[in-house]
mmCIF file of C-alpha atoms in Angstrom:
data_model
loop_
_atom_site.group_PDB
_atom_site.id
_atom_site.type_symbol
_atom_site.label_atom_id
_atom_site.label_comp_id
_atom_site.label_asym_id
_atom_site.label_seq_id
_atom_site.Cartn_x
_atom_site.Cartn_y
_atom_site.Cartn_z
ATOM 1 C CA MET C 1 0.000 0.000 0.000
ATOM 2 C CA GLY C 2 1.203 3.520 -0.651
ATOM 3 C CA GLU C 3 -1.258 5.829 1.005
ATOM 4 C CA SER C 4 -1.657 8.084 4.019
ATOM 5 C CA SER C 5 -4.769 9.341 5.762
ATOM 6 C CA THR C 6 -6.031 11.134 8.847
ATOM 7 C CA PRO C 7 -9.446 11.151 10.520
ATOM 8 C CA HIS C 8 -10.261 14.454 8.795
ATOM 9 C CA ASN C 9 -8.394 14.324 5.452
ATOM 10 C CA LYS C 10 -9.009 12.250 2.342
ATOM 11 C CA THR C 11 -6.567 9.495 1.571
ATOM 12 C CA VAL C 12 -3.427 10.653 -0.241
ATOM 13 C CA LYS C 13 -1.729 8.015 -2.352
ATOM 14 C CA LEU C 14 1.849 7.592 -3.451
ATOM 15 C CA ALA C 15 0.699 8.230 -7.029
ATOM 16 C CA ASP C 16 -0.636 11.662 -5.984
ATOM 17 C CA VAL C 17 2.782 12.635 -4.664
ATOM 18 C CA ALA C 18 4.479 11.376 -7.815
ATOM 19 C CA ARG C 19 2.130 13.453 -9.957
ATOM 20 C CA ALA C 20 2.657 16.585 -7.845
ATOM 21 C CA ALA C 21 6.446 16.204 -7.926
ATOM 22 C CA GLY C 22 6.575 15.265 -11.606
ATOM 23 C CA VAL C 23 8.392 11.979 -10.983
ATOM 24 C CA SER C 24 7.614 8.290 -11.191
ATOM 25 C CA GLN C 25 5.983 6.323 -8.388
ATOM 26 C CA GLY C 26 9.179 4.299 -8.143
ATOM 27 C CA THR C 27 11.133 7.473 -7.377
ATOM 28 C CA VAL C 28 8.714 8.449 -4.612
ATOM 29 C CA SER C 29 8.989 4.952 -3.172
ATOM 30 C CA ASN C 30 12.782 5.220 -3.177
ATOM 31 C CA VAL C 31 12.655 8.602 -1.414
ATOM 32 C CA PHE C 32 10.776 7.060 1.510
ATOM 33 C CA ASN C 33 12.283 3.572 1.539
ATOM 34 C CA ARG C 34 15.746 3.877 -0.039
ATOM 35 C CA PRO C 35 16.665 7.594 0.070
ATOM 36 C CA GLY C 36 20.319 6.895 -0.677
ATOM 37 C CA LEU C 37 19.365 6.007 -4.246
ATOM 38 C CA VAL C 38 17.916 9.473 -4.927
ATOM 39 C CA SER C 39 19.771 12.757 -5.350
ATOM 40 C CA GLU C 40 19.350 15.322 -2.593
ATOM 41 C CA GLN C 41 17.684 17.824 -4.939
ATOM 42 C CA LEU C 42 15.151 15.307 -6.177
ATOM 43 C CA ARG C 43 14.541 14.008 -2.666
ATOM 44 C CA GLU C 44 13.770 17.517 -1.404
ATOM 45 C CA ARG C 45 11.347 18.068 -4.286
ATOM 46 C CA VAL C 46 9.457 14.882 -3.515
ATOM 47 C CA GLU C 47 9.415 15.563 0.224
ATOM 48 C CA GLU C 48 8.050 19.074 -0.356
ATOM 49 C CA ALA C 49 5.275 17.664 -2.554
ATOM 50 C CA ALA C 50 4.484 15.085 0.127
ATOM 51 C CA ARG C 51 4.311 17.734 2.864
ATOM 52 C CA SER C 52 2.010 19.940 0.820
ATOM 53 C CA LEU C 53 -0.373 17.025 0.314
ATOM 54 C CA GLY C 54 -0.167 15.784 3.908
ATOM 55 C CA TYR C 55 1.438 12.507 2.841
ATOM 56 C CA ARG C 56 3.451 10.868 5.625
ATOM 57 C CA GLY C 57 4.933 7.977 3.716
ATOM 58 C CA PRO C 58 3.940 4.530 2.468
ATOM 59 C CA ASP C 59 1.447 2.773 4.708
ATOM 60 C CA PRO C 60 3.367 -0.006 6.490
ATOM 61 C CA ARG C 61 0.226 -2.098 6.793
ATOM 62 C CA GLY C 62 0.694 -3.636 3.369
ATOM 63 C CA ARG C 63 4.086 -5.085 4.253
ATOM 64 C CA LEU C 64 2.983 -6.099 7.736
ATOM 65 C CA LEU C 65 -0.223 -7.742 6.581
ATOM 66 C CA ARG C 66 1.654 -9.721 3.951
ATOM 67 C CA ALA C 67 3.903 -10.980 6.743
ATOM 68 C CA GLY C 68 0.783 -12.224 8.549
ATOM 69 C CA ARG C 69 1.675 -10.759 11.965
ATOM 70 C CA VAL C 70 2.510 -7.306 13.254
ATOM 71 C CA ASN C 71 3.863 -8.639 16.574
ATOM 72 C CA ALA C 72 2.256 -5.875 18.624
ATOM 73 C CA ILE C 73 -0.728 -5.547 20.961
ATOM 74 C CA GLY C 74 -3.039 -2.589 21.549
ATOM 75 C CA VAL C 75 -4.024 -1.921 25.172
ATOM 76 C CA VAL C 76 -7.191 0.134 25.633
ATOM 77 C CA THR C 77 -8.238 1.495 29.035
ATOM 78 C CA ILE C 78 -11.130 3.647 30.230
ATOM 79 C CA GLY C 79 -8.903 6.275 31.864
ATOM 80 C CA PRO C 80 -6.494 8.872 30.454
ATOM 81 C CA LEU C 81 -3.096 7.784 29.142
ATOM 82 C CA ASN C 82 -1.331 9.066 32.250
ATOM 83 C CA GLY C 83 -3.435 6.574 34.216
ATOM 84 C CA PHE C 84 -1.294 3.790 32.759
ATOM 85 C CA PHE C 85 1.551 5.191 34.846
ATOM 86 C CA ASP C 86 -0.067 7.181 37.694
ATOM 87 C CA ASP C 87 -2.469 4.508 38.948
ATOM 88 C CA GLN C 88 -0.526 1.811 40.793
ATOM 89 C CA TYR C 89 -2.854 -1.057 39.949
ATOM 90 C CA THR C 90 -2.981 -0.143 36.245
ATOM 91 C CA ARG C 91 0.807 0.135 36.319
ATOM 92 C CA LEU C 92 1.033 -3.412 37.666
ATOM 93 C CA PHE C 93 -1.327 -4.645 34.972
ATOM 94 C CA LEU C 94 0.643 -2.898 32.233
ATOM 95 C CA SER C 95 3.864 -4.327 33.680
ATOM 96 C CA GLY C 96 2.415 -7.794 33.181
ATOM 97 C CA VAL C 97 1.489 -6.957 29.600
ATOM 98 C CA ALA C 98 4.995 -5.595 28.980
ATOM 99 C CA ARG C 99 6.696 -8.646 30.475
ATOM 100 C CA ALA C 100 4.712 -11.037 28.327
ATOM 101 C CA CYS C 101 5.193 -8.944 25.188
ATOM 102 C CA GLU C 102 8.926 -8.608 25.784
ATOM 103 C CA ALA C 103 9.226 -12.373 26.175
ATOM 104 C CA ARG C 104 7.700 -12.719 22.706
ATOM 105 C CA GLY C 105 9.528 -9.786 21.151
ATOM 106 C CA ALA C 106 6.239 -7.916 20.709
ATOM 107 C CA GLY C 107 5.458 -4.228 21.038
ATOM 108 C CA ILE C 108 2.652 -2.341 22.793
ATOM 109 C CA SER C 109 0.348 0.435 21.620
ATOM 110 C CA LEU C 110 -1.504 2.344 24.374
ATOM 111 C CA VAL C 111 -4.978 3.760 23.726
ATOM 112 C CA SER C 112 -7.066 5.883 26.102
ATOM 113 C CA ALA C 113 -10.852 5.652 25.838
ATOM 114 C CA THR C 114 -11.479 9.059 27.406
ATOM 115 C CA ASP C 115 -12.024 10.588 23.942
ATOM 116 C CA ASP C 116 -14.279 8.234 21.998
ATOM 117 C CA GLU C 117 -13.494 9.730 18.588
ATOM 118 C CA ILE C 118 -9.715 9.479 18.956
ATOM 119 C CA ALA C 119 -9.926 6.040 20.562
ATOM 120 C CA ALA C 120 -12.188 4.805 17.745
ATOM 121 C CA TRP C 121 -9.703 6.073 15.167
ATOM 122 C CA ASN C 122 -6.862 4.292 16.964
ATOM 123 C CA ILE C 123 -8.775 1.020 17.145
ATOM 124 C CA ARG C 124 -9.710 1.165 13.459
ATOM 125 C CA THR C 125 -6.167 1.895 12.289
ATOM 126 C CA ALA C 126 -3.759 0.493 14.911
ATOM 127 C CA LEU C 127 -1.129 -1.876 13.529
ATOM 128 C CA VAL C 128 -1.596 -4.647 16.073
ATOM 129 C CA ASP C 129 -2.337 -8.357 16.222
ATOM 130 C CA GLY C 130 -5.099 -7.870 18.773
ATOM 131 C CA PHE C 131 -6.440 -5.715 21.573
ATOM 132 C CA ILE C 132 -6.581 -5.921 25.341
ATOM 133 C CA LEU C 133 -9.648 -3.991 26.501
ATOM 134 C CA ASN C 134 -9.127 -3.101 30.157
ATOM 135 C CA CYS C 135 -12.109 -2.269 32.392
ATOM 136 C CA LEU C 136 -14.257 -0.609 29.740
ATOM 137 C CA ASN C 137 -17.845 0.174 30.632
ATOM 138 C CA GLU C 138 -20.391 -2.194 29.160
ATOM 139 C CA GLY C 139 -22.000 -1.001 25.949
ATOM 140 C CA ASN C 140 -18.873 0.961 25.034
ATOM 141 C CA THR C 141 -18.803 1.485 21.268
ATOM 142 C CA LEU C 142 -15.089 0.682 21.253
ATOM 143 C CA VAL C 143 -15.936 -2.960 21.939
ATOM 144 C CA GLU C 144 -17.996 -3.115 18.758
ATOM 145 C CA LEU C 145 -15.191 -1.440 16.804
ATOM 146 C CA ALA C 146 -12.728 -4.001 18.125
ATOM 147 C CA LYS C 147 -15.073 -6.777 16.992
ATOM 148 C CA LYS C 148 -15.392 -5.233 13.529
ATOM 149 C CA ARG C 149 -11.617 -5.175 13.088
ATOM 150 C CA GLY C 150 -11.773 -8.951 13.043
ATOM 151 C CA LEU C 151 -8.705 -9.146 15.273
ATOM 152 C CA PRO C 152 -8.618 -11.169 18.476
ATOM 153 C CA PHE C 153 -9.243 -9.232 21.640
ATOM 154 C CA VAL C 154 -9.384 -9.957 25.346
ATOM 155 C CA ALA C 155 -11.764 -8.226 27.732
ATOM 156 C CA VAL C 156 -10.287 -7.682 31.196
ATOM 157 C CA ASP C 157 -12.773 -7.420 34.056
ATOM 158 C CA PHE C 158 -15.928 -6.927 32.029
ATOM 159 C CA PRO C 159 -18.205 -9.240 30.013
ATOM 160 C CA VAL C 160 -18.481 -8.967 26.224
ATOM 161 C CA GLY C 161 -20.794 -11.844 25.429
ATOM 162 C CA PRO C 162 -20.269 -15.442 24.306
ATOM 163 C CA GLY C 163 -17.400 -16.353 22.028
ATOM 164 C CA PHE C 164 -14.884 -13.792 23.284
ATOM 165 C CA ASP C 165 -11.933 -14.240 25.620
ATOM 166 C CA VAL C 166 -12.029 -12.799 29.138
ATOM 167 C CA VAL C 167 -9.502 -12.418 31.962
ATOM 168 C CA ARG C 168 -11.024 -11.730 35.359
ATOM 169 C CA ILE C 169 -11.099 -12.341 39.092
ATOM 170 C CA ASP C 170 -14.089 -13.089 41.317
ATOM 171 C CA ASP C 171 -14.800 -9.499 42.399
ATOM 172 C CA TYR C 172 -17.954 -10.532 44.247
ATOM 173 C CA ARG C 173 -16.166 -13.109 46.396
ATOM 174 C CA GLY C 174 -13.300 -10.741 47.131
ATOM 175 C CA ALA C 175 -15.598 -7.928 48.209
ATOM 176 C CA ARG C 176 -17.699 -10.223 50.362
ATOM 177 C CA GLN C 177 -14.555 -11.587 51.996
ATOM 178 C CA ALA C 178 -13.332 -8.053 52.784
ATOM 179 C CA ALA C 179 -16.651 -7.036 54.344
ATOM 180 C CA GLN C 180 -16.925 -10.308 56.259
ATOM 181 C CA HIS C 181 -13.504 -9.701 57.781
ATOM 182 C CA LEU C 182 -14.794 -6.449 59.297
ATOM 183 C CA VAL C 183 -18.056 -8.041 60.410
ATOM 184 C CA ASP C 184 -16.100 -10.803 62.144
ATOM 185 C CA LEU C 185 -14.087 -8.130 63.983
ATOM 186 C CA GLY C 186 -17.345 -6.784 65.411
ATOM 187 C CA HIS C 187 -18.051 -3.770 63.194
ATOM 188 C CA ARG C 188 -21.688 -2.928 62.533
ATOM 189 C CA HIS C 189 -21.631 0.617 61.099
ATOM 190 C CA PHE C 190 -19.940 0.931 57.713
ATOM 191 C CA ALA C 191 -19.387 3.328 54.865
ATOM 192 C CA VAL C 192 -18.732 1.874 51.417
ATOM 193 C CA PHE C 193 -16.595 4.076 49.163
ATOM 194 C CA THR C 194 -16.492 3.343 45.450
ATOM 195 C CA PHE C 195 -14.637 4.747 42.486
ATOM 196 C CA GLU C 196 -16.770 5.923 39.561
ATOM 197 C CA THR C 197 -19.961 3.965 38.876
ATOM 198 C CA GLU C 198 -20.208 5.423 35.363
ATOM 199 C CA LYS C 199 -17.688 6.897 32.943
ATOM 200 C CA GLU C 200 -18.358 10.346 34.388
ATOM 201 C CA VAL C 201 -17.764 10.595 38.142
ATOM 202 C CA ARG C 202 -20.639 11.902 40.236
ATOM 203 C CA VAL C 203 -19.371 12.505 43.764
ATOM 204 C CA GLY C 204 -22.116 11.797 46.293
ATOM 205 C CA PHE C 205 -24.198 9.105 47.944
ATOM 206 C CA VAL C 206 -25.220 6.261 45.623
ATOM 207 C CA ASP C 207 -28.761 4.922 45.685
ATOM 208 C CA ASP C 208 -29.593 1.274 44.994
ATOM 209 C CA VAL C 209 -30.635 1.967 41.417
ATOM 210 C CA ARG C 210 -27.327 3.572 40.450
ATOM 211 C CA ALA C 211 -25.364 0.841 42.238
ATOM 212 C CA VAL C 212 -27.222 -2.004 40.536
ATOM 213 C CA ARG C 213 -27.218 -0.370 37.100
ATOM 214 C CA SER C 214 -23.575 0.715 37.020
ATOM 215 C CA SER C 215 -22.142 0.036 33.564
ATOM 216 C CA PHE C 216 -18.949 -1.246 35.185
ATOM 217 C CA GLU C 217 -19.092 -4.950 36.006
ATOM 218 C CA VAL C 218 -16.368 -4.533 38.639
ATOM 219 C CA VAL C 219 -18.397 -1.929 40.542
ATOM 220 C CA ARG C 220 -21.616 -3.943 40.441
ATOM 221 C CA ARG C 221 -19.992 -7.144 41.649
ATOM 222 C CA ARG C 222 -17.964 -5.545 44.432
ATOM 223 C CA LEU C 223 -20.910 -3.549 45.763
ATOM 224 C CA SER C 224 -23.029 -6.687 45.582
ATOM 225 C CA GLY C 225 -20.445 -8.633 47.584
ATOM 226 C CA TYR C 226 -20.349 -6.001 50.332
ATOM 227 C CA ARG C 227 -24.138 -5.774 50.414
ATOM 228 C CA ASP C 228 -24.614 -9.535 50.748
ATOM 229 C CA ALA C 229 -22.060 -9.786 53.558
ATOM 230 C CA PHE C 230 -23.888 -7.103 55.517
ATOM 231 C CA ARG C 231 -27.264 -8.710 54.841
ATOM 232 C CA ALA C 232 -26.018 -12.138 55.969
ATOM 233 C CA ALA C 233 -24.879 -10.524 59.235
ATOM 234 C CA GLY C 234 -28.407 -9.206 59.801
ATOM 235 C CA LEU C 235 -27.398 -5.600 59.179
ATOM 236 C CA PRO C 236 -29.497 -2.971 57.401
ATOM 237 C CA PRO C 237 -28.236 -1.508 54.096
ATOM 238 C CA GLN C 238 -25.043 0.493 54.621
ATOM 239 C CA PRO C 239 -24.412 3.860 52.899
ATOM 240 C CA VAL C 240 -22.491 3.848 49.610
ATOM 241 C CA PHE C 241 -20.615 6.960 48.505
ATOM 242 C CA GLU C 242 -19.147 7.517 45.052
ATOM 243 C CA THR C 243 -15.838 9.278 45.603
ATOM 244 C CA GLY C 244 -14.107 8.696 42.298
ATOM 245 C CA SER C 245 -10.418 7.889 42.613
ATOM 246 C CA GLU C 246 -9.108 11.333 43.506
ATOM 247 C CA TYR C 247 -8.273 12.678 46.965
ATOM 248 C CA ASP C 248 -10.746 15.579 46.923
ATOM 249 C CA GLY C 249 -13.688 13.281 46.253
ATOM 250 C CA VAL C 250 -12.629 10.992 49.095
ATOM 251 C CA CYS C 251 -12.350 13.938 51.510
ATOM 252 C CA THR C 252 -15.857 15.010 50.547
ATOM 253 C CA GLY C 253 -17.075 11.478 51.170
ATOM 254 C CA VAL C 254 -15.503 11.153 54.621
ATOM 255 C CA ASP C 255 -16.993 14.480 55.724
ATOM 256 C CA ALA C 256 -20.439 13.574 54.386
ATOM 257 C CA VAL C 257 -20.478 10.092 55.924
ATOM 258 C CA LEU C 258 -19.339 11.187 59.374
ATOM 259 C CA ALA C 259 -21.854 14.042 59.382
ATOM 260 C CA ALA C 260 -24.685 11.689 58.395
ATOM 261 C CA ASN C 261 -23.638 8.775 60.599
ATOM 262 C CA PRO C 262 -21.217 9.613 63.432
ATOM 263 C CA ASP C 263 -21.410 5.973 64.581
ATOM 264 C CA THR C 264 -19.435 4.791 61.527
ATOM 265 C CA THR C 265 -16.485 2.603 62.554
ATOM 266 C CA ALA C 266 -15.273 1.110 59.265
ATOM 267 C CA PHE C 267 -14.655 2.184 55.666
ATOM 268 C CA VAL C 268 -14.907 -0.427 52.926
ATOM 269 C CA CYS C 269 -13.275 0.758 49.689
ATOM 270 C CA THR C 270 -13.466 -0.661 46.178
ATOM 271 C CA SER C 271 -9.784 0.105 45.549
ATOM 272 C CA ASP C 272 -6.590 0.522 47.515
ATOM 273 C CA ARG C 273 -6.145 3.968 46.027
ATOM 274 C CA VAL C 274 -9.433 5.130 47.558
ATOM 275 C CA ALA C 275 -8.617 3.404 50.860
ATOM 276 C CA LEU C 276 -5.215 5.081 51.128
ATOM 277 C CA HIS C 277 -6.833 8.462 50.465
ATOM 278 C CA VAL C 278 -9.291 7.711 53.287
ATOM 279 C CA MET C 279 -6.490 6.951 55.730
ATOM 280 C CA THR C 280 -4.519 10.024 54.685
ATOM 281 C CA TYR C 281 -7.519 12.309 55.208
ATOM 282 C CA LEU C 282 -8.488 10.728 58.541
ATOM 283 C CA ARG C 283 -4.943 11.338 59.732
ATOM 284 C CA SER C 284 -5.256 15.019 58.761
ATOM 285 C CA LEU C 285 -8.380 15.157 60.932
ATOM 286 C CA GLY C 286 -6.470 13.781 63.890
ATOM 287 C CA ARG C 287 -8.284 10.433 63.690
ATOM 288 C CA LYS C 288 -6.356 7.172 63.999
ATOM 289 C CA VAL C 289 -6.531 3.963 61.982
ATOM 290 C CA PRO C 290 -7.382 1.412 63.285
ATOM 291 C CA ASP C 291 -8.037 2.914 66.751
ATOM 292 C CA ASP C 292 -10.895 5.143 65.579
ATOM 293 C CA PHE C 293 -11.738 3.575 62.217
ATOM 294 C CA SER C 294 -10.894 0.403 60.349
ATOM 295 C CA VAL C 295 -10.225 0.655 56.617
ATOM 296 C CA VAL C 296 -10.093 -2.094 54.003
ATOM 297 C CA GLY C 297 -9.167 -1.797 50.324
ATOM 298 C CA PHE C 298 -9.098 -3.907 47.188
ATOM 299 C CA ASP C 299 -6.237 -4.577 44.707
ATOM 300 C CA GLY C 300 -3.090 -5.313 46.703
ATOM 301 C CA ILE C 301 -0.863 -2.575 45.272
ATOM 302 C CA GLU C 302 2.656 -2.176 46.642
ATOM 303 C CA GLU C 303 1.821 0.985 48.583
ATOM 304 C CA ALA C 304 -0.841 -0.898 50.540
ATOM 305 C CA ALA C 305 1.918 -2.853 52.259
ATOM 306 C CA SER C 306 4.354 0.047 52.691
ATOM 307 C CA PHE C 307 1.814 2.570 53.999
ATOM 308 C CA SER C 308 1.655 3.136 57.754
ATOM 309 C CA PRO C 309 -0.469 1.498 58.976
ATOM 310 C CA SER C 310 -0.339 -1.209 56.316
ATOM 311 C CA LEU C 311 -3.643 -1.668 54.537
ATOM 312 C CA THR C 312 -5.890 -4.694 54.851
ATOM 313 C CA THR C 313 -6.900 -5.501 51.302
ATOM 314 C CA ILE C 314 -7.945 -8.071 48.750
ATOM 315 C CA ARG C 315 -4.856 -8.820 46.675
ATOM 316 C CA GLN C 316 -5.424 -9.566 43.023
ATOM 317 C CA PRO C 317 -2.713 -10.522 40.508
ATOM 318 C CA GLY C 318 -2.425 -7.346 38.448
ATOM 319 C CA ILE C 319 0.746 -8.539 36.718
ATOM 320 C CA GLY C 320 -0.787 -11.961 36.166
ATOM 321 C CA LYS C 321 -3.823 -10.431 34.497
ATOM 322 C CA GLY C 322 -1.625 -8.641 31.987
ATOM 323 C CA GLU C 323 0.414 -11.746 31.256
ATOM 324 C CA ALA C 324 -2.704 -13.889 30.831
ATOM 325 C CA ALA C 325 -4.281 -11.400 28.418
ATOM 326 C CA VAL C 326 -1.185 -11.363 26.188
ATOM 327 C CA GLU C 327 -1.029 -15.148 26.182
ATOM 328 C CA LEU C 328 -4.624 -15.371 24.962
ATOM 329 C CA ILE C 329 -3.795 -13.118 22.001
ATOM 330 C CA LEU C 330 -0.286 -14.203 21.014
ATOM 331 C CA GLY C 331 -0.204 -17.730 22.387
ATOM 332 C CA ASP C 332 -1.123 -20.920 20.572
ATOM 333 C CA LYS C 333 -4.845 -21.153 19.977
ATOM 334 C CA PRO C 334 -6.600 -24.532 20.074
ATOM 335 C CA ASP C 335 -9.006 -25.288 17.254
ATOM 336 C CA GLY C 336 -12.228 -23.397 17.833
ATOM 337 C CA ALA C 337 -10.568 -21.145 20.404
ATOM 338 C CA GLY C 338 -12.733 -18.275 21.549
ATOM 339 C CA GLY C 339 -14.871 -17.685 24.571
ATOM 340 C CA ARG C 340 -12.018 -18.704 26.869
ATOM 341 C CA VAL C 341 -12.293 -17.435 30.463
ATOM 342 C CA VAL C 342 -9.221 -17.129 32.666
ATOM 343 C CA GLU C 343 -10.153 -16.500 36.307
ATOM 344 C CA LEU C 344 -7.190 -15.714 38.525
ATOM 345 C CA PRO C 345 -6.990 -16.229 42.316
ATOM 346 C CA ILE C 346 -7.390 -13.542 44.971
ATOM 347 C CA GLU C 347 -6.593 -13.478 48.675
ATOM 348 C CA LEU C 348 -7.399 -11.453 51.774
ATOM 349 C CA VAL C 349 -4.243 -9.809 53.112
ATOM 350 C CA VAL C 350 -4.762 -8.641 56.693
ATOM 351 C CA GLY C 351 -2.712 -5.562 57.450
ATOM 352 C CA GLU C 352 -2.644 -3.105 60.342
ATOM 353 C CA SER C 353 -5.597 -0.966 59.204
ATOM 354 C CA THR C 354 -8.317 -3.202 60.661
ATOM 355 C CA ALA C 355 -9.110 -4.066 64.275
ATOM 356 C CA PRO C 356 -12.192 -4.577 66.452
ATOM 357 C CA PRO C 357 -14.090 -1.361 67.199
ATOM 358 C CA ARG C 358 -12.858 0.059 70.457
ATOM 359 C CA LYS C 359 -15.044 -0.126 73.520
ATOM 360 C CA GLY C 360 -17.587 2.645 73.659
ATOM 361 C CA GLN C 361 -18.072 2.803 69.902
ATOM 362 C CA ALA C 362 -21.584 2.001 68.720
ATOM 363 C CA ALA C 363 -22.239 -1.679 68.143
#
């Protein structure tokens, strides 16, 4: 192929550049692929014609497609690109992807789904052998675009229907285990803090309808696990607050919860990041963990263990998820492969952030 295009410009072909420069198509091809065979004056003329037309060079897809494999994977995530590096859990996941790709000599293309138009363009045109779709919200149009590409893809932590590969953990069991740990310690008054329930964060208390209808499978299953643990203990529904993942939202949540229910003794958080924000803000208020409040997280990031006090959390294999997703795309595929589900183990890690409520606190 000898063409170049952008989302907003018509396709410019190698022949168009040749015509504009008054040379043969072979000369244009040499300028871009074997410039040493072309005189400097002629090369500059062709390059100027290419720039004026917006032509960036021969499309490498033709050569790559003839080879049958690009040896690269596209990783798509719901958050901004900096989230690949700023969020500790996502960083662990991406580390697993990178390890597995490096072992196979494959490259990685990162795609953020925060801008649907740009992400759609990247999915339609990315030179990859397949996609890893990480924590997208259900119904996301990018899933349909990935299907239309006809390339293999793996959904991580959300369902995409029969016939497609999935890597996941049992979020419901992990959440229920975390809540049960606090119940067993004697806590009876909780606040559940969750990251965004929809693509757009709405900081505030979450009613049952929003919790049940969240377009994120992870959110629904974790909230369901907490809810069922409380119900099995004979407790009434506990308040759920959508904080998002940022510190300001968590501060707002702590203030709102303690104003509405001063008897609260434990915070149950859908991620370690949220839980660590809770502990940091409580400390700024002069409140102690676990003396005044117990806090439990979910993910098992490195900072959960190094924080003081260390965080009780549900550890999931972030690196293992990334490695498993790459293996499903680049590994050997049995006849009729598709619809494979890889469920990885989780474990409760008891740190220093949880303890029985102190005497005198409401039971």
